[in-house]
Amino acid sequence: MRDLLVDGGVIRKLWIGEVGKYAAHLLRLDSNSRSNRFGGRVSDEFVRNYVGTISGLDSIVHGFFVDGILRGAAELRSFGRALPNEAEAAFSIEAPWQSHGVGSALLERTLLAARNRGIKLLHMSCLAHNRRMQQLARKFDAELTFDFGSVVGEVTAPQATPVSLLREFFADGHAFATDALDAQSRLLKKDQAASG
Ligand SMILES: CC(C)(COP(=O)(O)OP(=O)(O)OC[C@H]1O[C@@H](n2cnc3c(N)ncnc32)[C@H](O)[C@@H]1OP(=O)(O)O)[C@@H](O)C(=O)NCCC(=O)NCCS
């Protein structure tokens, strides 16, 4: 699957136990990006509490890792049993990695995951002045329709197909392999530095 490697990074799902990395990433966002991510200015404490509400049962977070550090994320959060076919998606990319195609790659992976879980309606809250997020949504306008204050996208193929399930499976497997390589190359770099 394309876009697994963007700008030297790796995109993969976050594992159980990696919420701390997610919190650290959200806390590193500059104030403008943080405010765009949360729809207004929020404190560090709010961010930590927010991450504490994430459960592996109703959330899938795809991460963009560079040298093992989480630099971007796309969170897909279902509304639970009350609205089983609806979910919310939210994106956060740290400033140096913005406008490098990371958001596009994360949205593509999020749409695939949503589709494979039978999500028919994907809500993306977005401040009216957030042109980049709107541009990003527009790129997928075959799959999404949206209005000003918020982006409400409809996943065109509401049902998972064997092919879409396989695409997600292979994307996860490939990301695992490249992530392992990434870790290995960091270890090698460390060894070289120690011996040099
Ligand atoms: C909004 C955000 C997710 C977009 O991700 P990104 O990786 O920066 O976006 P991409 O590089 O994939 O670009 C997507 C599209 O936006 C547009 N775009 C890119 N940079 C732009 C800029 N500086 N100004 C306006 N539009 C821009 C382009 O149309 C681009 O598509 P193209 O490169 O195919 O032409 C990211 O910038 C971000 O996390 N911002 C802070 C938090 C936020 O706003 N979250 C959204 C609320 S949920």
PDB file of C-alpha atoms and ligand atoms in Angstrom:
ATOM      1  CA  MET A   1       0.000   0.000   0.000  1.00  0.00           C
ATOM      2  CA  ARG A   2       1.346   3.441  -0.888  1.00  0.00           C
ATOM      3  CA  ASP A   3       2.146   6.179   1.599  1.00  0.00           C
ATOM      4  CA  LEU A   4       3.413   3.902   4.325  1.00  0.00           C
ATOM      5  CA  LEU A   5       6.620   5.854   4.224  1.00  0.00           C
ATOM      6  CA  VAL A   6       6.118   9.604   4.086  1.00  0.00           C
ATOM      7  CA  ASP A   7       8.989  12.034   4.341  1.00  0.00           C
ATOM      8  CA  GLY A   8      11.247   9.462   5.993  1.00  0.00           C
ATOM      9  CA  GLY A   9       8.598   8.331   8.462  1.00  0.00           C
ATOM     10  CA  VAL A  10       6.423   5.307   9.006  1.00  0.00           C
ATOM     11  CA  ILE A  11       2.666   5.197   9.396  1.00  0.00           C
ATOM     12  CA  ARG A  12       1.242   2.486  11.602  1.00  0.00           C
ATOM     13  CA  LYS A  13      -1.457   1.948  14.186  1.00  0.00           C
ATOM     14  CA  LEU A  14      -0.555   2.756  17.761  1.00  0.00           C
ATOM     15  CA  TRP A  15      -0.241  -0.290  19.996  1.00  0.00           C
ATOM     16  CA  ILE A  16      -1.884  -0.782  23.379  1.00  0.00           C
ATOM     17  CA  GLY A  17       0.369   0.923  25.882  1.00  0.00           C
ATOM     18  CA  GLU A  18       1.431   3.726  23.543  1.00  0.00           C
ATOM     19  CA  VAL A  19      -1.039   6.322  24.823  1.00  0.00           C
ATOM     20  CA  GLY A  20       1.866   8.037  26.567  1.00  0.00           C
ATOM     21  CA  LYS A  21       3.467   8.655  23.157  1.00  0.00           C
ATOM     22  CA  TYR A  22       0.167  10.055  21.920  1.00  0.00           C
ATOM     23  CA  ALA A  23      -0.062  12.417  24.902  1.00  0.00           C
ATOM     24  CA  ALA A  24       3.544  13.547  24.402  1.00  0.00           C
ATOM     25  CA  HIS A  25       2.860  14.240  20.716  1.00  0.00           C
ATOM     26  CA  LEU A  26      -0.297  16.256  21.442  1.00  0.00           C
ATOM     27  CA  LEU A  27       1.555  18.240  24.118  1.00  0.00           C
ATOM     28  CA  ARG A  28       4.341  19.059  21.625  1.00  0.00           C
ATOM     29  CA  LEU A  29       1.901  20.696  19.166  1.00  0.00           C
ATOM     30  CA  ASP A  30       2.476  24.446  18.848  1.00  0.00           C
ATOM     31  CA  SER A  31      -0.384  26.555  20.230  1.00  0.00           C
ATOM     32  CA  ASN A  32      -1.974  27.204  16.836  1.00  0.00           C
ATOM     33  CA  SER A  33      -1.964  23.527  15.843  1.00  0.00           C
ATOM     34  CA  ARG A  34      -3.228  22.490  19.277  1.00  0.00           C
ATOM     35  CA  SER A  35      -6.056  24.942  19.062  1.00  0.00           C
ATOM     36  CA  ASN A  36      -6.958  23.702  15.562  1.00  0.00           C
ATOM     37  CA  ARG A  37      -6.820  20.097  16.780  1.00  0.00           C
ATOM     38  CA  PHE A  38      -9.121  20.676  19.765  1.00  0.00           C
ATOM     39  CA  GLY A  39     -11.325  23.393  18.284  1.00  0.00           C
ATOM     40  CA  GLY A  40     -10.002  26.057  20.703  1.00  0.00           C
ATOM     41  CA  ARG A  41      -7.240  26.786  23.199  1.00  0.00           C
ATOM     42  CA  VAL A  42      -6.840  24.000  25.768  1.00  0.00           C
ATOM     43  CA  SER A  43      -4.445  23.466  28.670  1.00  0.00           C
ATOM     44  CA  ASP A  44      -1.856  20.696  29.111  1.00  0.00           C
ATOM     45  CA  GLU A  45      -4.091  19.217  31.784  1.00  0.00           C
ATOM     46  CA  PHE A  46      -7.015  19.082  29.349  1.00  0.00           C
ATOM     47  CA  VAL A  47      -4.818  17.235  26.819  1.00  0.00           C
ATOM     48  CA  ARG A  48      -3.680  14.693  29.434  1.00  0.00           C
ATOM     49  CA  ASN A  49      -7.257  14.101  30.595  1.00  0.00           C
ATOM     50  CA  TYR A  50      -8.407  13.793  26.999  1.00  0.00           C
ATOM     51  CA  VAL A  51      -5.838  11.088  26.233  1.00  0.00           C
ATOM     52  CA  GLY A  52      -6.938   9.287  29.410  1.00  0.00           C
ATOM     53  CA  THR A  53     -10.416   8.851  27.899  1.00  0.00           C
ATOM     54  CA  ILE A  54      -9.086   6.856  24.941  1.00  0.00           C
ATOM     55  CA  SER A  55      -9.913   3.203  25.063  1.00  0.00           C
ATOM     56  CA  GLY A  56      -8.636   0.548  22.698  1.00  0.00           C
ATOM     57  CA  LEU A  57     -12.223  -0.614  22.283  1.00  0.00           C
ATOM     58  CA  ASP A  58     -13.649   2.434  20.578  1.00  0.00           C
ATOM     59  CA  SER A  59     -10.589   4.235  19.198  1.00  0.00           C
ATOM     60  CA  ILE A  60      -8.046   3.553  16.497  1.00  0.00           C
ATOM     61  CA  VAL A  61      -5.076   5.880  16.287  1.00  0.00           C
ATOM     62  CA  HIS A  62      -2.788   5.794  13.277  1.00  0.00           C
ATOM     63  CA  GLY A  63       0.565   7.357  13.997  1.00  0.00           C
ATOM     64  CA  PHE A  64       3.286   8.898  11.869  1.00  0.00           C
ATOM     65  CA  PHE A  65       6.664   8.007  13.393  1.00  0.00           C
ATOM     66  CA  VAL A  66      10.036   9.538  12.555  1.00  0.00           C
ATOM     67  CA  ASP A  67      13.035   7.859  14.217  1.00  0.00           C
ATOM     68  CA  GLY A  68      10.592   6.200  16.603  1.00  0.00           C
ATOM     69  CA  ILE A  69       8.994   9.483  17.731  1.00  0.00           C
ATOM     70  CA  LEU A  70       5.303  10.108  17.090  1.00  0.00           C
ATOM     71  CA  ARG A  71       5.073  13.271  14.966  1.00  0.00           C
ATOM     72  CA  GLY A  72       1.550  12.961  13.602  1.00  0.00           C
ATOM     73  CA  ALA A  73      -1.666  11.133  14.430  1.00  0.00           C
ATOM     74  CA  ALA A  74      -5.155  10.445  13.148  1.00  0.00           C
ATOM     75  CA  GLU A  75      -7.695   9.355  15.703  1.00  0.00           C
ATOM     76  CA  LEU A  76     -10.836   7.491  14.745  1.00  0.00           C
ATOM     77  CA  ARG A  77     -13.261   7.329  17.644  1.00  0.00           C
ATOM     78  CA  SER A  78     -16.582   5.547  17.407  1.00  0.00           C
ATOM     79  CA  PHE A  79     -19.693   6.904  19.085  1.00  0.00           C
ATOM     80  CA  GLY A  80     -20.349   3.471  20.612  1.00  0.00           C
ATOM     81  CA  ARG A  81     -23.482   1.402  20.535  1.00  0.00           C
ATOM     82  CA  ALA A  82     -25.834   4.363  20.357  1.00  0.00           C
ATOM     83  CA  LEU A  83     -24.520   5.337  16.900  1.00  0.00           C
ATOM     84  CA  PRO A  84     -22.669   2.255  15.649  1.00  0.00           C
ATOM     85  CA  ASN A  85     -22.271   3.532  12.090  1.00  0.00           C
ATOM     86  CA  GLU A  86     -20.803   6.907  13.011  1.00  0.00           C
ATOM     87  CA  ALA A  87     -17.392   7.971  14.175  1.00  0.00           C
ATOM     88  CA  GLU A  88     -15.285  11.060  14.630  1.00  0.00           C
ATOM     89  CA  ALA A  89     -11.859  11.599  13.109  1.00  0.00           C
ATOM     90  CA  ALA A  90      -9.264  14.105  14.315  1.00  0.00           C
ATOM     91  CA  PHE A  91      -5.811  14.890  12.989  1.00  0.00           C
ATOM     92  CA  SER A  92      -2.647  16.341  14.470  1.00  0.00           C
ATOM     93  CA  ILE A  93       0.676  16.842  12.734  1.00  0.00           C
ATOM     94  CA  GLU A  94       3.588  18.643  14.402  1.00  0.00           C
ATOM     95  CA  ALA A  95       4.482  21.852  12.530  1.00  0.00           C
ATOM     96  CA  PRO A  96       7.760  20.761  10.838  1.00  0.00           C
ATOM     97  CA  TRP A  97       5.931  17.820   9.232  1.00  0.00           C
ATOM     98  CA  GLN A  98       2.844  19.750   8.090  1.00  0.00           C
ATOM     99  CA  SER A  99       2.223  20.215   4.342  1.00  0.00           C
ATOM    100  CA  HIS A 100       4.357  17.176   3.467  1.00  0.00           C
ATOM    101  CA  GLY A 101       1.480  14.843   2.630  1.00  0.00           C
ATOM    102  CA  VAL A 102       1.341  13.226   6.085  1.00  0.00           C
ATOM    103  CA  GLY A 103      -2.267  14.331   6.733  1.00  0.00           C
ATOM    104  CA  SER A 104      -3.331  12.953   3.348  1.00  0.00           C
ATOM    105  CA  ALA A 105      -1.715   9.581   4.068  1.00  0.00           C
ATOM    106  CA  LEU A 106      -3.257   9.434   7.546  1.00  0.00           C
ATOM    107  CA  LEU A 107      -6.715  10.329   6.218  1.00  0.00           C
ATOM    108  CA  GLU A 108      -6.446   7.591   3.599  1.00  0.00           C
ATOM    109  CA  ARG A 109      -5.586   5.006   6.260  1.00  0.00           C
ATOM    110  CA  THR A 110      -8.340   6.296   8.563  1.00  0.00           C
ATOM    111  CA  LEU A 111     -10.948   6.038   5.800  1.00  0.00           C
ATOM    112  CA  LEU A 112      -9.904   2.449   5.144  1.00  0.00           C
ATOM    113  CA  ALA A 113     -10.159   1.548   8.842  1.00  0.00           C
ATOM    114  CA  ALA A 114     -13.566   3.281   9.074  1.00  0.00           C
ATOM    115  CA  ARG A 115     -14.869   1.447   6.063  1.00  0.00           C
ATOM    116  CA  ASN A 116     -13.709  -1.902   7.419  1.00  0.00           C
ATOM    117  CA  ARG A 117     -15.643  -1.256  10.620  1.00  0.00           C
ATOM    118  CA  GLY A 118     -18.897  -0.435   8.877  1.00  0.00           C
ATOM    119  CA  ILE A 119     -18.674   3.292   9.644  1.00  0.00           C
ATOM    120  CA  LYS A 120     -20.939   5.153   7.257  1.00  0.00           C
ATOM    121  CA  LEU A 121     -20.668   8.657   8.613  1.00  0.00           C
ATOM    122  CA  LEU A 122     -17.376  10.241   9.601  1.00  0.00           C
ATOM    123  CA  HIS A 123     -17.486  13.533  11.492  1.00  0.00           C
ATOM    124  CA  MET A 124     -14.483  15.816  11.326  1.00  0.00           C
ATOM    125  CA  SER A 125     -14.789  18.952  13.414  1.00  0.00           C
ATOM    126  CA  CYS A 126     -12.785  21.726  11.888  1.00  0.00           C
ATOM    127  CA  LEU A 127     -12.565  25.448  12.657  1.00  0.00           C
ATOM    128  CA  ALA A 128     -13.889  27.578   9.811  1.00  0.00           C
ATOM    129  CA  HIS A 129     -10.494  29.248   9.239  1.00  0.00           C
ATOM    130  CA  ASN A 130      -8.646  25.914   9.008  1.00  0.00           C
ATOM    131  CA  ARG A 131      -8.069  26.058   5.243  1.00  0.00           C
ATOM    132  CA  ARG A 132      -5.531  23.267   5.200  1.00  0.00           C
ATOM    133  CA  MET A 133      -7.880  20.769   6.845  1.00  0.00           C
ATOM    134  CA  GLN A 134     -10.614  21.815   4.443  1.00  0.00           C
ATOM    135  CA  GLN A 135      -8.232  21.418   1.496  1.00  0.00           C
ATOM    136  CA  LEU A 136      -7.301  18.025   2.818  1.00  0.00           C
ATOM    137  CA  ALA A 137     -10.958  16.998   3.045  1.00  0.00           C
ATOM    138  CA  ARG A 138     -11.537  18.365  -0.465  1.00  0.00           C
ATOM    139  CA  LYS A 139      -8.895  15.994  -1.819  1.00  0.00           C
ATOM    140  CA  PHE A 140     -11.167  13.167  -0.752  1.00  0.00           C
ATOM    141  CA  ASP A 141     -14.391  14.811  -1.906  1.00  0.00           C
ATOM    142  CA  ALA A 142     -15.337  11.720  -3.862  1.00  0.00           C
ATOM    143  CA  GLU A 143     -15.693  10.151  -0.440  1.00  0.00           C
ATOM    144  CA  LEU A 144     -16.550  13.209   1.653  1.00  0.00           C
ATOM    145  CA  THR A 145     -18.963  16.085   1.630  1.00  0.00           C
ATOM    146  CA  PHE A 146     -18.482  18.940   4.040  1.00  0.00           C
ATOM    147  CA  ASP A 147     -19.739  22.336   5.108  1.00  0.00           C
ATOM    148  CA  PHE A 148     -18.156  25.355   6.846  1.00  0.00           C
ATOM    149  CA  GLY A 149     -17.869  24.838  10.590  1.00  0.00           C
ATOM    150  CA  SER A 150     -17.588  21.100  10.527  1.00  0.00           C
ATOM    151  CA  VAL A 151     -16.718  18.426   8.061  1.00  0.00           C
ATOM    152  CA  VAL A 152     -19.147  15.574   7.812  1.00  0.00           C
ATOM    153  CA  GLY A 153     -17.927  12.920   5.476  1.00  0.00           C
ATOM    154  CA  GLU A 154     -19.723   9.912   4.182  1.00  0.00           C
ATOM    155  CA  VAL A 155     -17.668   6.838   3.450  1.00  0.00           C
ATOM    156  CA  THR A 156     -18.808   5.842  -0.035  1.00  0.00           C
ATOM    157  CA  ALA A 157     -18.385   2.099   0.287  1.00  0.00           C
ATOM    158  CA  PRO A 158     -20.073   1.558   3.625  1.00  0.00           C
ATOM    159  CA  GLN A 159     -19.313  -2.128   3.758  1.00  0.00           C
ATOM    160  CA  ALA A 160     -15.978  -3.767   4.196  1.00  0.00           C
ATOM    161  CA  THR A 161     -14.943  -5.932   1.272  1.00  0.00           C
ATOM    162  CA  PRO A 162     -12.400  -8.775   1.363  1.00  0.00           C
ATOM    163  CA  VAL A 163     -10.060  -6.512  -0.599  1.00  0.00           C
ATOM    164  CA  SER A 164     -10.388  -3.547   1.788  1.00  0.00           C
ATOM    165  CA  LEU A 165      -9.842  -5.857   4.797  1.00  0.00           C
ATOM    166  CA  LEU A 166      -6.759  -7.308   3.123  1.00  0.00           C
ATOM    167  CA  ARG A 167      -5.436  -3.813   2.326  1.00  0.00           C
ATOM    168  CA  GLU A 168      -5.639  -2.879   6.014  1.00  0.00           C
ATOM    169  CA  PHE A 169      -4.075  -6.207   7.039  1.00  0.00           C
ATOM    170  CA  PHE A 170      -1.149  -5.811   4.640  1.00  0.00           C
ATOM    171  CA  ALA A 171      -0.713  -2.140   5.565  1.00  0.00           C
ATOM    172  CA  ASP A 172      -0.417  -3.161   9.235  1.00  0.00           C
ATOM    173  CA  GLY A 173       2.009  -5.988   8.401  1.00  0.00           C
ATOM    174  CA  HIS A 174       4.164  -3.770   6.213  1.00  0.00           C
ATOM    175  CA  ALA A 175       4.205  -1.016   8.801  1.00  0.00           C
ATOM    176  CA  PHE A 176       5.297  -3.533  11.442  1.00  0.00           C
ATOM    177  CA  ALA A 177       8.170  -4.684   9.232  1.00  0.00           C
ATOM    178  CA  THR A 178       9.306  -1.150   8.383  1.00  0.00           C
ATOM    179  CA  ASP A 179       8.953  -0.083  12.005  1.00  0.00           C
ATOM    180  CA  ALA A 180      11.174  -2.986  13.043  1.00  0.00           C
ATOM    181  CA  LEU A 181      13.724  -1.863  10.437  1.00  0.00           C
ATOM    182  CA  ASP A 182      13.430   1.689  11.686  1.00  0.00           C
ATOM    183  CA  ALA A 183      14.179   0.505  15.242  1.00  0.00           C
ATOM    184  CA  GLN A 184      17.077  -1.600  13.979  1.00  0.00           C
ATOM    185  CA  SER A 185      18.620   1.294  12.056  1.00  0.00           C
ATOM    186  CA  ARG A 186      18.373   3.479  15.171  1.00  0.00           C
ATOM    187  CA  LEU A 187      20.159   0.776  17.148  1.00  0.00           C
ATOM    188  CA  LEU A 188      22.820   0.543  14.444  1.00  0.00           C
ATOM    189  CA  LYS A 189      23.283   4.320  14.484  1.00  0.00           C
ATOM    190  CA  LYS A 190      23.689   4.143  18.281  1.00  0.00           C
ATOM    191  CA  ASP A 191      26.257   1.322  17.990  1.00  0.00           C
ATOM    192  CA  GLN A 192      28.201   3.233  15.328  1.00  0.00           C
ATOM    193  CA  ALA A 193      28.210   6.372  17.477  1.00  0.00           C
ATOM    194  CA  ALA A 194      29.417   4.362  20.495  1.00  0.00           C
ATOM    195  CA  SER A 195      32.216   2.648  18.570  1.00  0.00           C
ATOM    196  CA  GLY A 196      33.198   5.801  16.648  1.00  0.00           C
TER     197      GLY A 196
HETATM  198  C1  LIG B   1      -4.607  19.996   8.996  1.00  0.00           C
HETATM  199  C2  LIG B   1      -3.526  18.923   8.897  1.00  0.00           C
HETATM  200  C3  LIG B   1      -4.071  17.618   9.480  1.00  0.00           C
HETATM  201  C4  LIG B   1      -3.221  18.691   7.403  1.00  0.00           C
HETATM  202  O1  LIG B   1      -2.211  17.726   7.290  1.00  0.00           O
HETATM  203  P1  LIG B   1      -0.927  18.024   6.398  1.00  0.00           P
HETATM  204  O2  LIG B   1      -0.029  16.861   6.465  1.00  0.00           O
HETATM  205  O3  LIG B   1      -0.356  19.334   6.823  1.00  0.00           O
HETATM  206  O4  LIG B   1      -1.603  18.165   4.966  1.00  0.00           O
HETATM  207  P2  LIG B   1      -1.086  17.598   3.567  1.00  0.00           P
HETATM  208  O5  LIG B   1       0.355  17.914   3.390  1.00  0.00           O
HETATM  209  O6  LIG B   1      -1.507  16.187   3.432  1.00  0.00           O
HETATM  210  O7  LIG B   1      -1.889  18.527   2.579  1.00  0.00           O
HETATM  211  C5  LIG B   1      -3.256  18.346   2.343  1.00  0.00           C
HETATM  212  C6  LIG B   1      -3.743  19.403   1.397  1.00  0.00           C
HETATM  213  O8  LIG B   1      -3.831  20.645   2.093  1.00  0.00           O
HETATM  214  C7  LIG B   1      -3.438  21.699   1.213  1.00  0.00           C
HETATM  215  N1  LIG B   1      -2.330  22.401   1.840  1.00  0.00           N
HETATM  216  C8  LIG B   1      -1.101  21.934   2.191  1.00  0.00           C
HETATM  217  N2  LIG B   1      -0.401  22.896   2.784  1.00  0.00           N
HETATM  218  C9  LIG B   1      -1.204  23.992   2.824  1.00  0.00           C
HETATM  219  C10 LIG B   1      -1.046  25.306   3.333  1.00  0.00           C
HETATM  220  N3  LIG B   1       0.083  25.693   3.937  1.00  0.00           N
HETATM  221  N4  LIG B   1      -2.092  26.163   3.213  1.00  0.00           N
HETATM  222  C11 LIG B   1      -3.237  25.799   2.625  1.00  0.00           C
HETATM  223  N5  LIG B   1      -3.450  24.550   2.127  1.00  0.00           N
HETATM  224  C12 LIG B   1      -2.438  23.670   2.228  1.00  0.00           C
HETATM  225  C13 LIG B   1      -3.077  21.101  -0.110  1.00  0.00           C
HETATM  226  O9  LIG B   1      -4.215  21.122  -0.954  1.00  0.00           O
HETATM  227  C14 LIG B   1      -2.767  19.676   0.275  1.00  0.00           C
HETATM  228  O10 LIG B   1      -2.990  18.743  -0.743  1.00  0.00           O
HETATM  229  P3  LIG B   1      -1.902  18.619  -1.964  1.00  0.00           P
HETATM  230  O11 LIG B   1      -0.539  18.644  -1.348  1.00  0.00           O
HETATM  231  O12 LIG B   1      -2.236  17.298  -2.572  1.00  0.00           O
HETATM  232  O13 LIG B   1      -2.164  19.790  -2.818  1.00  0.00           O
HETATM  233  C15 LIG B   1      -2.205  19.338   9.619  1.00  0.00           C
HETATM  234  O14 LIG B   1      -1.668  20.475   8.999  1.00  0.00           O
HETATM  235  C16 LIG B   1      -2.386  19.577  11.105  1.00  0.00           C
HETATM  236  O15 LIG B   1      -2.304  18.649  11.899  1.00  0.00           O
HETATM  237  N6  LIG B   1      -2.655  20.839  11.500  1.00  0.00           N
HETATM  238  C17 LIG B   1      -2.822  21.158  12.931  1.00  0.00           C
HETATM  239  C18 LIG B   1      -4.022  20.465  13.586  1.00  0.00           C
HETATM  240  C19 LIG B   1      -5.284  20.555  12.758  1.00  0.00           C
HETATM  241  O16 LIG B   1      -5.564  21.536  12.102  1.00  0.00           O
HETATM  242  N7  LIG B   1      -6.093  19.470  12.813  1.00  0.00           N
HETATM  243  C20 LIG B   1      -7.324  19.412  12.078  1.00  0.00           C
HETATM  244  C21 LIG B   1      -8.510  19.464  12.969  1.00  0.00           C
HETATM  245  S1  LIG B   1      -9.148  17.845  13.274  1.00  0.00           S
END
